[in-house]
Coordinates of C-alpha atoms in Angstrom, one line a residue:
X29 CA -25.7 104.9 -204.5
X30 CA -26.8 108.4 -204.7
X31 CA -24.8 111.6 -203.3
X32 CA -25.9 111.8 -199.5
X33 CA -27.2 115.4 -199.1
X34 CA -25.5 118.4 -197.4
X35 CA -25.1 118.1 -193.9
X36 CA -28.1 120.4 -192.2
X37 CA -28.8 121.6 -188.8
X38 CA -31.7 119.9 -187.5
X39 CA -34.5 121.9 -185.9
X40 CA -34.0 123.8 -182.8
X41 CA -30.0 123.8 -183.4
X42 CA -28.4 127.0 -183.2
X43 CA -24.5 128.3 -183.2
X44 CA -23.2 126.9 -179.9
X45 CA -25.7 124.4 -178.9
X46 CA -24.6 121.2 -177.8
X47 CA -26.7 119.1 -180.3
X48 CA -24.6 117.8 -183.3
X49 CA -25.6 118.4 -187.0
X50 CA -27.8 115.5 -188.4
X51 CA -26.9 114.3 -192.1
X52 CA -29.8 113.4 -194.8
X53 CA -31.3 109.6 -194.9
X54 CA -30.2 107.4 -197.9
X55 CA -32.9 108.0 -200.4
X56 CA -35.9 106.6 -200.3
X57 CA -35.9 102.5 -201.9
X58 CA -32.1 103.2 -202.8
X59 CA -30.2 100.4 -200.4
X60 CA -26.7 101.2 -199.4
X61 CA -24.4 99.6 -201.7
X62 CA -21.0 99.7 -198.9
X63 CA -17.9 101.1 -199.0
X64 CA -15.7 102.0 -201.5
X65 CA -14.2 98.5 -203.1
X66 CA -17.3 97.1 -202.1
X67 CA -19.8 99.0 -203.8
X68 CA -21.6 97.4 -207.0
X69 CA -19.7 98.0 -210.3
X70 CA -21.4 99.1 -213.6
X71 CA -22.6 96.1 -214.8
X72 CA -23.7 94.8 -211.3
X73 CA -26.0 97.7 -211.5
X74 CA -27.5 97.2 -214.8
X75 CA -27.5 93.2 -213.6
X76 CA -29.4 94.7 -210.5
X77 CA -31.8 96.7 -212.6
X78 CA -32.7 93.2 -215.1
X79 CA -33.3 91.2 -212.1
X80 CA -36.2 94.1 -210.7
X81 CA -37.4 94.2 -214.3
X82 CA -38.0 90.3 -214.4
X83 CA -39.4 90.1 -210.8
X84 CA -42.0 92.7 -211.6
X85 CA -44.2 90.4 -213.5
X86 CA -44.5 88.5 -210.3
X87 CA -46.2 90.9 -207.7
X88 CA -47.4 90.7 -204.2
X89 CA -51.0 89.0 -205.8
X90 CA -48.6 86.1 -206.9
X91 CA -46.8 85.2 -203.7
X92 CA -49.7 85.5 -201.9
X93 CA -51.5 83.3 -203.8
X94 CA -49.3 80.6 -204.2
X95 CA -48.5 80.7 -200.6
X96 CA -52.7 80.3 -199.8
X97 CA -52.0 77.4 -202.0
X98 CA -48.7 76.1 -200.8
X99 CA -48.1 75.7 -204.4
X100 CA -44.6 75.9 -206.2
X101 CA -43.8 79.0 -208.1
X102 CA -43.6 77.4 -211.5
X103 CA -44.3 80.4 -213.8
X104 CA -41.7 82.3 -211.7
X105 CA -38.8 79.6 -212.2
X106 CA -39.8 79.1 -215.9
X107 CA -39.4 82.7 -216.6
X108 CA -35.8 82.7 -214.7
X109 CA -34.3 80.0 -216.4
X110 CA -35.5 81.1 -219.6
X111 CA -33.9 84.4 -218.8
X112 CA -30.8 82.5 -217.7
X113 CA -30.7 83.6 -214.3
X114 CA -31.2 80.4 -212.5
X115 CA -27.9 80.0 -214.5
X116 CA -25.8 82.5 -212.9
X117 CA -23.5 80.3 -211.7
X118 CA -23.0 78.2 -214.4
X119 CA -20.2 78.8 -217.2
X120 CA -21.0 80.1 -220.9
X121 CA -19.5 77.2 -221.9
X122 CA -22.2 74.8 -220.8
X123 CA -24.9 77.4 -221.6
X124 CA -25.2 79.7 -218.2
X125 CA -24.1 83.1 -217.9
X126 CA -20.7 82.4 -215.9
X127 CA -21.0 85.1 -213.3
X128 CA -18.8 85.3 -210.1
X129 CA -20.9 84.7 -206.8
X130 CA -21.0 87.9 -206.1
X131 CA -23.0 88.6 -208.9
X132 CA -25.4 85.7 -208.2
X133 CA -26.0 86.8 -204.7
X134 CA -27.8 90.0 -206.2
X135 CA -30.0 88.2 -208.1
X136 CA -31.3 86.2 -204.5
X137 CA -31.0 89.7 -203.1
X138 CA -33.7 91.4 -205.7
X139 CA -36.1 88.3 -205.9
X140 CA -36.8 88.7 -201.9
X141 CA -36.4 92.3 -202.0
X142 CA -39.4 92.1 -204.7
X143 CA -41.5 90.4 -202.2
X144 CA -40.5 87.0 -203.5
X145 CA -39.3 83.8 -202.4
X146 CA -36.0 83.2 -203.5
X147 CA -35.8 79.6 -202.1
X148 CA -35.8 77.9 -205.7
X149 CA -33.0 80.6 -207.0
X150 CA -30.4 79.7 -204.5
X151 CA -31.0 75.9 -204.7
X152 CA -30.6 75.6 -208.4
X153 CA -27.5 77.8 -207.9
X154 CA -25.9 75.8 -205.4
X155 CA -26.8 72.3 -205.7
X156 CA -25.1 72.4 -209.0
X157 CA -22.2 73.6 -207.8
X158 CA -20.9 70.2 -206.7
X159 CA -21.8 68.6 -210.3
X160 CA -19.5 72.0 -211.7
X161 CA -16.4 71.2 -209.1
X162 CA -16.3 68.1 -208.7
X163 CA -18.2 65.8 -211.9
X164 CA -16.6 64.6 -214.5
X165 CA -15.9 66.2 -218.4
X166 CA -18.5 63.7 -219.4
X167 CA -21.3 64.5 -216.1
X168 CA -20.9 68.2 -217.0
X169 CA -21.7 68.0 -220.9
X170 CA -24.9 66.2 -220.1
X171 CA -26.1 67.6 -217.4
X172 CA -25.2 71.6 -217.1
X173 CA -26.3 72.7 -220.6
X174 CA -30.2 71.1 -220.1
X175 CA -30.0 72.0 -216.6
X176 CA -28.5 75.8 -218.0
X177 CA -31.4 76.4 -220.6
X178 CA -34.4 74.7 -218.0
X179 CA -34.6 71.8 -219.6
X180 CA -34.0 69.9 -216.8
X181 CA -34.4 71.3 -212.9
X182 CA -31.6 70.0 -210.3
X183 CA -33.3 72.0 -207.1
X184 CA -33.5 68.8 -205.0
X185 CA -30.6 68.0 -202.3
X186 CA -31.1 64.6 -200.4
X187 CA -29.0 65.1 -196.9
X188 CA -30.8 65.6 -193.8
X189 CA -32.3 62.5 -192.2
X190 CA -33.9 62.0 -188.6
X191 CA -30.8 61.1 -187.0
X192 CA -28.6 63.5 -188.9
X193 CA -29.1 66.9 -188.8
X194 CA -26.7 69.5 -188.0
X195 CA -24.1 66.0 -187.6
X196 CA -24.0 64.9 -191.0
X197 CA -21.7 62.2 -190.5
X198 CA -24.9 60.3 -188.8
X199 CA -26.3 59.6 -191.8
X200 CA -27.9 56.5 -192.1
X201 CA -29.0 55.6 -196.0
X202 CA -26.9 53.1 -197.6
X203 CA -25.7 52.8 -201.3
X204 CA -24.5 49.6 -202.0
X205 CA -22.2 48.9 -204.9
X206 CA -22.9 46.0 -207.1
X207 CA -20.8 45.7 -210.6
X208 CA -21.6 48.6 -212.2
X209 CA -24.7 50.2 -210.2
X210 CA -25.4 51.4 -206.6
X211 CA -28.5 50.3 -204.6
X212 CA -29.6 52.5 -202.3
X213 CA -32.0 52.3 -199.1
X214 CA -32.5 54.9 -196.2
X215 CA -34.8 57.9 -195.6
X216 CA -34.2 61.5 -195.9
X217 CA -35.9 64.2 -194.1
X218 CA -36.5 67.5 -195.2
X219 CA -35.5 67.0 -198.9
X220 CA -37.3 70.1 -200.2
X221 CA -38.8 70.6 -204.2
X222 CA -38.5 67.0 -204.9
X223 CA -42.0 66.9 -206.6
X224 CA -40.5 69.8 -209.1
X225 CA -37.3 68.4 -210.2
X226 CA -36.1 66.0 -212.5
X227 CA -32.7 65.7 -210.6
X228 CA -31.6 65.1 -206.8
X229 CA -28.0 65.6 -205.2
X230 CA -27.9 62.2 -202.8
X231 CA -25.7 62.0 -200.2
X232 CA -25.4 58.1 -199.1
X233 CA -22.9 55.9 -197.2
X234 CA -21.1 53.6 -199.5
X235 CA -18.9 52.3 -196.9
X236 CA -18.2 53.0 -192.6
X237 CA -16.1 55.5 -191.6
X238 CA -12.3 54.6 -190.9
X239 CA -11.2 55.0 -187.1
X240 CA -10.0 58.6 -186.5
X241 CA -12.2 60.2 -189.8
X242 CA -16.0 59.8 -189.8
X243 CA -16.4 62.1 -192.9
X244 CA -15.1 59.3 -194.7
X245 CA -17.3 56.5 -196.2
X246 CA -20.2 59.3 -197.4
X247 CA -20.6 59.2 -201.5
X248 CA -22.3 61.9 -204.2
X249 CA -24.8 60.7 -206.2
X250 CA -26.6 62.4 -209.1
X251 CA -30.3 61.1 -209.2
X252 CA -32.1 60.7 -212.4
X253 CA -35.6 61.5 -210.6
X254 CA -37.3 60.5 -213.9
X255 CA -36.5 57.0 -213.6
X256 CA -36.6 56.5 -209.8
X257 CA -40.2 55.6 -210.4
X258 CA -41.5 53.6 -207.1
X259 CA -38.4 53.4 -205.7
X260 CA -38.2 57.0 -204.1
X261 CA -41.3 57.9 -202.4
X262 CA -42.0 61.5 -200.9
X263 CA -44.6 62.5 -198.5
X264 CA -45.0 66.3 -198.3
X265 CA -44.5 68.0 -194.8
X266 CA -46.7 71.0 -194.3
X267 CA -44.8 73.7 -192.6
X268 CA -45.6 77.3 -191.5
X269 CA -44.2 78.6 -194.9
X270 CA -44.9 77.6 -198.3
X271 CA -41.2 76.0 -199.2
X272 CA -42.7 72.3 -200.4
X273 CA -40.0 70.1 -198.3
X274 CA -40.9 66.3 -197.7
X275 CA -40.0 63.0 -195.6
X276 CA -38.3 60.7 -198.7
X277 CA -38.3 56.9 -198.4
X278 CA -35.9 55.3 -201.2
X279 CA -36.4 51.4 -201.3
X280 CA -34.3 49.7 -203.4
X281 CA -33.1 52.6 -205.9
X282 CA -30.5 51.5 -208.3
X283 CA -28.3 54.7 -209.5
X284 CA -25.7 53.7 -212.2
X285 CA -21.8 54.1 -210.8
X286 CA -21.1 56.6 -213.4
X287 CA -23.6 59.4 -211.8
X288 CA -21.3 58.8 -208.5
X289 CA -20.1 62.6 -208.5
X290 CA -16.2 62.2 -207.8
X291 CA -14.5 59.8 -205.6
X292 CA -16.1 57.2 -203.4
X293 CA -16.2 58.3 -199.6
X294 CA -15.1 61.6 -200.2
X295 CA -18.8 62.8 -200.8
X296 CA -18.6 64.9 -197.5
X297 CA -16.2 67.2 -198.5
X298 CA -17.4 68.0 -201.4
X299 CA -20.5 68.4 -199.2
X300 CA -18.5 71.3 -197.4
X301 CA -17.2 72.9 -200.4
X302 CA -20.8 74.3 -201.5
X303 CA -21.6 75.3 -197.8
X304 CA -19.6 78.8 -198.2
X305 CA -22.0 79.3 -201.7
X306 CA -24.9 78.3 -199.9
X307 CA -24.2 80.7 -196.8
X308 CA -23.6 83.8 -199.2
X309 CA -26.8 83.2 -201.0
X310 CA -29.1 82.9 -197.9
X311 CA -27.3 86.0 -196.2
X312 CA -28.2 87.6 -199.7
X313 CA -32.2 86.8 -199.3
X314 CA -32.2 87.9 -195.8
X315 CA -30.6 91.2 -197.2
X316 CA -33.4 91.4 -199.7
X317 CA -35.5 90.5 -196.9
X318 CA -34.5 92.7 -194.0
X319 CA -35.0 95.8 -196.7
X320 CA -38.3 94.8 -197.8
X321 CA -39.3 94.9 -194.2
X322 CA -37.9 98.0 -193.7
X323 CA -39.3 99.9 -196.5
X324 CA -42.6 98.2 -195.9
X325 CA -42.4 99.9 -192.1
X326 CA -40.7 103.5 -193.1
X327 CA -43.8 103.6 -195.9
X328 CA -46.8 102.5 -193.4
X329 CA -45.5 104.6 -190.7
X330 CA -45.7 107.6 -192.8
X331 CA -49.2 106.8 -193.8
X332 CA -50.8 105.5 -190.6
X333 CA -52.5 108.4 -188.9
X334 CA -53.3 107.8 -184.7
X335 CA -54.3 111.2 -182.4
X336 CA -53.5 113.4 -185.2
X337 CA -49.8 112.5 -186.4
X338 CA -48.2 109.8 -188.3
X339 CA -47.4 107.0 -186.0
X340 CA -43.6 107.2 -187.6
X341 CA -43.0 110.1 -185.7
X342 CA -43.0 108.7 -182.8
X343 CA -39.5 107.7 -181.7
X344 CA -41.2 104.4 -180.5
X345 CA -42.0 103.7 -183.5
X346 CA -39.0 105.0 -185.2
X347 CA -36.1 103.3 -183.4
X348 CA -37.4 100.0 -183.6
X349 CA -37.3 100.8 -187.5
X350 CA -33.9 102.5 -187.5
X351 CA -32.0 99.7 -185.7
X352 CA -33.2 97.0 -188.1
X353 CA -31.8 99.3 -190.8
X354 CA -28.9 99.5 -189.5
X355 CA -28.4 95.9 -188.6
X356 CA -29.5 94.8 -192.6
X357 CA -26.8 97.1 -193.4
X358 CA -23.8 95.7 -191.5
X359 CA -25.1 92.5 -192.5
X360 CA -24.6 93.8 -196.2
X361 CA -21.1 94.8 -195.7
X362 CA -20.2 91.5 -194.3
X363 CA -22.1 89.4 -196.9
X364 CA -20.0 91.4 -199.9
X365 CA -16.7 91.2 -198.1
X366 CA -17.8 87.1 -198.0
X367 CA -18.7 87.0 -201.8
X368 CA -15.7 89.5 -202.6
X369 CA -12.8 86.9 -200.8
X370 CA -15.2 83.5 -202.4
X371 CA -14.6 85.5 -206.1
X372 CA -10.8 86.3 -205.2
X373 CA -10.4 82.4 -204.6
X374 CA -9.6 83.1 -201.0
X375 CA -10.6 81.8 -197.6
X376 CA -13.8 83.1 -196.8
X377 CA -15.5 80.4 -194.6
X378 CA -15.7 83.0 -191.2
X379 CA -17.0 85.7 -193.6
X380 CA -19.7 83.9 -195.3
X381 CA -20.8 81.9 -192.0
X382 CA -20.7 85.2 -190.3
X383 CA -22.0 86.8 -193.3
X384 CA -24.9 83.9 -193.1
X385 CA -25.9 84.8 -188.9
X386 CA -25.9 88.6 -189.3
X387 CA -28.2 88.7 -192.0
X388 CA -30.2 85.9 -190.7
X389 CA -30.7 88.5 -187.3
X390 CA -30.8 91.2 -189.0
X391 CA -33.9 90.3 -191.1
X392 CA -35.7 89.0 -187.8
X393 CA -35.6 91.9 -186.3
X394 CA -36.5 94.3 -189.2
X395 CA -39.4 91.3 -189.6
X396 CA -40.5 91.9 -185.7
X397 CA -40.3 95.9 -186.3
X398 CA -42.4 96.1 -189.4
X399 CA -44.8 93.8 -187.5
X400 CA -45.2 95.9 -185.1
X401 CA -45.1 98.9 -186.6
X402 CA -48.4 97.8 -188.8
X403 CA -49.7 96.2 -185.5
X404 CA -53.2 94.5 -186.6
X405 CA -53.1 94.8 -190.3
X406 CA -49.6 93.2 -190.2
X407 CA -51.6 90.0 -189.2
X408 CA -54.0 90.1 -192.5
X409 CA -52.3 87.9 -195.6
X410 CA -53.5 91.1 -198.3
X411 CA -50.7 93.2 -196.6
X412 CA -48.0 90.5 -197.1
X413 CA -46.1 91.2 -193.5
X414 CA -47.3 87.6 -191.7
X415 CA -46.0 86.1 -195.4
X416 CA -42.4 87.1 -195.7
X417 CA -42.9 87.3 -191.6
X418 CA -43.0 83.4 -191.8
X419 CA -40.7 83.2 -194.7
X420 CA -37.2 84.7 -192.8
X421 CA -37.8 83.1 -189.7
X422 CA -36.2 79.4 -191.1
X423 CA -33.1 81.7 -191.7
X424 CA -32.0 81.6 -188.3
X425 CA -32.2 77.9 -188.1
X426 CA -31.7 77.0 -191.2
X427 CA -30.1 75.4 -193.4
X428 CA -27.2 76.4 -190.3
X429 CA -28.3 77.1 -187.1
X430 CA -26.9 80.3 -185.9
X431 CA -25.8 78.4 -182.8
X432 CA -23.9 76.4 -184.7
X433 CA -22.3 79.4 -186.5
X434 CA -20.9 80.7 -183.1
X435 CA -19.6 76.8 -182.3
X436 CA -18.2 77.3 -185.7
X437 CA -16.4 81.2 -185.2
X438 CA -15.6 80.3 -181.4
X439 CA -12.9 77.3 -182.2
X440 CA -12.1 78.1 -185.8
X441 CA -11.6 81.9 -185.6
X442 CA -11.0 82.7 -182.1
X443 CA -9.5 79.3 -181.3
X444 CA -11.3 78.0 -178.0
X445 CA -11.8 74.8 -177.3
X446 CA -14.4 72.6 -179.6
X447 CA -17.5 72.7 -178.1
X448 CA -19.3 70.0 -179.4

């Protein structure tokens, strides 16, 4: 972060007036990088710097077109895994570049702060990340490395169903064992980037739920897409952003019992264990997001002209602008303070969800300021706002709703009675 400049009087001040000295704006484009402790490290910076230097061969004209086509960004993740940085996450050993979350999290950061669409980053980067904790020696030699160099794409996650949403325990899709192979039967709703992987993380019931622990009877299964022929059908549900999600049907799938990841019934928490991950990364795109917005306003308000002045210096104008700045950057402190405990092996569970629901709100409202602060043209697709307008708004619902969040920070951090 550059040096903030001197502290100045502001116009009009003079010795004994009652109006305070006013300090310099961050530079122009140069987001805050926190307090001291917090602040990106050396190689975080020149990390930073590669990630804006890959995302610039994929402008505005890009996104915009593949969102006209609701198409997936396929050049985009070919380039990223061939650059390793789909790979953050995953060790040297098996081929990735063994970075600390922290780390990863500015990589989700850049792509949306580029203008992109992070969505296939963070799901590579996560859904692994049970296959890393909790398969076995033998799972991770043949999967990570292919999946490390793009070989092979793991960006599907089959959880949510119709009856199981935010109450995962609902969930209805069987896997039943016989000898040495599961067969499995349900629906899943709202299994996104099926069509584009050659892997799916399954989450099935392989037996009920003992009195007193429903997260019990839930299994892991790693889905060999590429011979699931006929038995997993999807059927694409168009939505108000381009993010290629689908209502699966799975008749009769038979999955061999050695791609079970881990124990039988225990597939829940290892569910849970990714959730923290998951919840840094999205805080990170909303971060990304909530600056692009911001920058997007500051720029346009500068430019527009109405009766004679720029419409940014009206304070109307400005303080819609100034709060969402300072919203994304609270946000920021409390996602690195998440990703800072995750990396020290520490509890970070009400940071990252916390982390996860400020940066959510945060890029909302910097969304609704630069809206309104390009009024008409922020409704035409060449100037990108209605895109990335359409893009954060899941973020508050999903894949946590922020009311859930609060449920969550009400009885585990302030300890009032559960709510639901």
């Amino acid at each position: 972060m550059s040096r903030a400049e001197e502290t100045r009087e502001p116009r009009g001040h003079h010795q004994g007036s009652d109006q305070a000295p006013v300090a310099s704006v961050q530079p122009a484009g140069v987001p805050s990088q926190g307090p001291v402790g917090l602040a990106d490290t050396p190689a975080q910076k020149v990390l930073r710097a590669r990630v804006r230097e890959a995302c610039a061969a994929f402008g505005d004209a890009y996104w915009r077109e593949l969102d006209r086509q609701r198409a997936y960004p396929e050049e985009f993740v070919r380039a990223f895994s061939q650059n390793r940085l789909l790979a953050a996450l995953i060790p040297d050993e098996y081929g990735g570049l063994g970075l600390p979350l922290s780390d990863a999290a500015i990589i989700t950061e850049e792509i949306n702060h580029a203008g992109g669409n992070a969505g296939t980053a963070h799901a590579q980067m996560y859904i692994m990340g049970a296959l890393l904790r909790h398969g076995s020696p033998a799972q991770k030699r043949r999967w990570l490395p292919p999946i490390a160099r793009g070989a092979l794409r793991l960006q599907a996650f089959g959880v949510t169903e119709a009856a199981a949403g935010s109450d995962t325990t609902q969930i209805r899709t069987e896997a039943v064992r016989h000898g040495d192979v599961y067969v499995v039967n349900g629906e899943k709703r709202w299994t996104s980037r099926l069509q584009n992987s050659d892997l799916m993380l399954l989450l099935a019931r392989t037996s009920a739920s003992p009195p007193g622990d429903k997260t019990r009877g839930l299994s892991l299964f790693l889905v060999d897409l590429r011979e699931a022929k006929g038995a997993v059908r999807a059927e694409p549900i168009r939505v108000m952003m381009n993010n290629h999600t689908n209502a699966v049907t799975i008749r009769d799938l038979v999955v061999p019992a050695e791609s079970r990841i881990g124990e039988e019934g225990r597939g829940f928490r290892y569910l849970l264990d990714g959730l923290n991950t998951e919840r840094i990364l999205i805080a990170a795109e909303c971060i990304g997001d909530g600056r692009w917005f911001i920058e997007h306003a500051r720029d346009y308000s500068k430019e527009r002209v109405v009766f004679d002045r720029p419409i940014g210096q009206n304070q109307g104008v400005q303080f819609p602008i100034a709060r969402a700045h300072i919203a994304v950057e609270s946000a920021d402190l409390m996602r690195r303070q998440a990703s800072a405990r995750f990396d020290a092996g520490v509890s970070c569970g009400a940071e990252a969800n916390m982390a996860k629901l400020l940066a959510s709100e945060a890029s909302w409202q910097a969304a609704n300021a630069c809206l309104d602060t390009f009024g008409g043209n922020g409704f035409a697709a060449d100037y990108d706002v209605e895109r990335k307008f359409r893009e954060t708004r899941l973020y508050t619902v999903a894949p946590v709703a922020n009311n859930l969040i609060l449920c969550y920070v009400a009885e585990h951090v302030l300890g009032l009675p559960r709510s639901y």
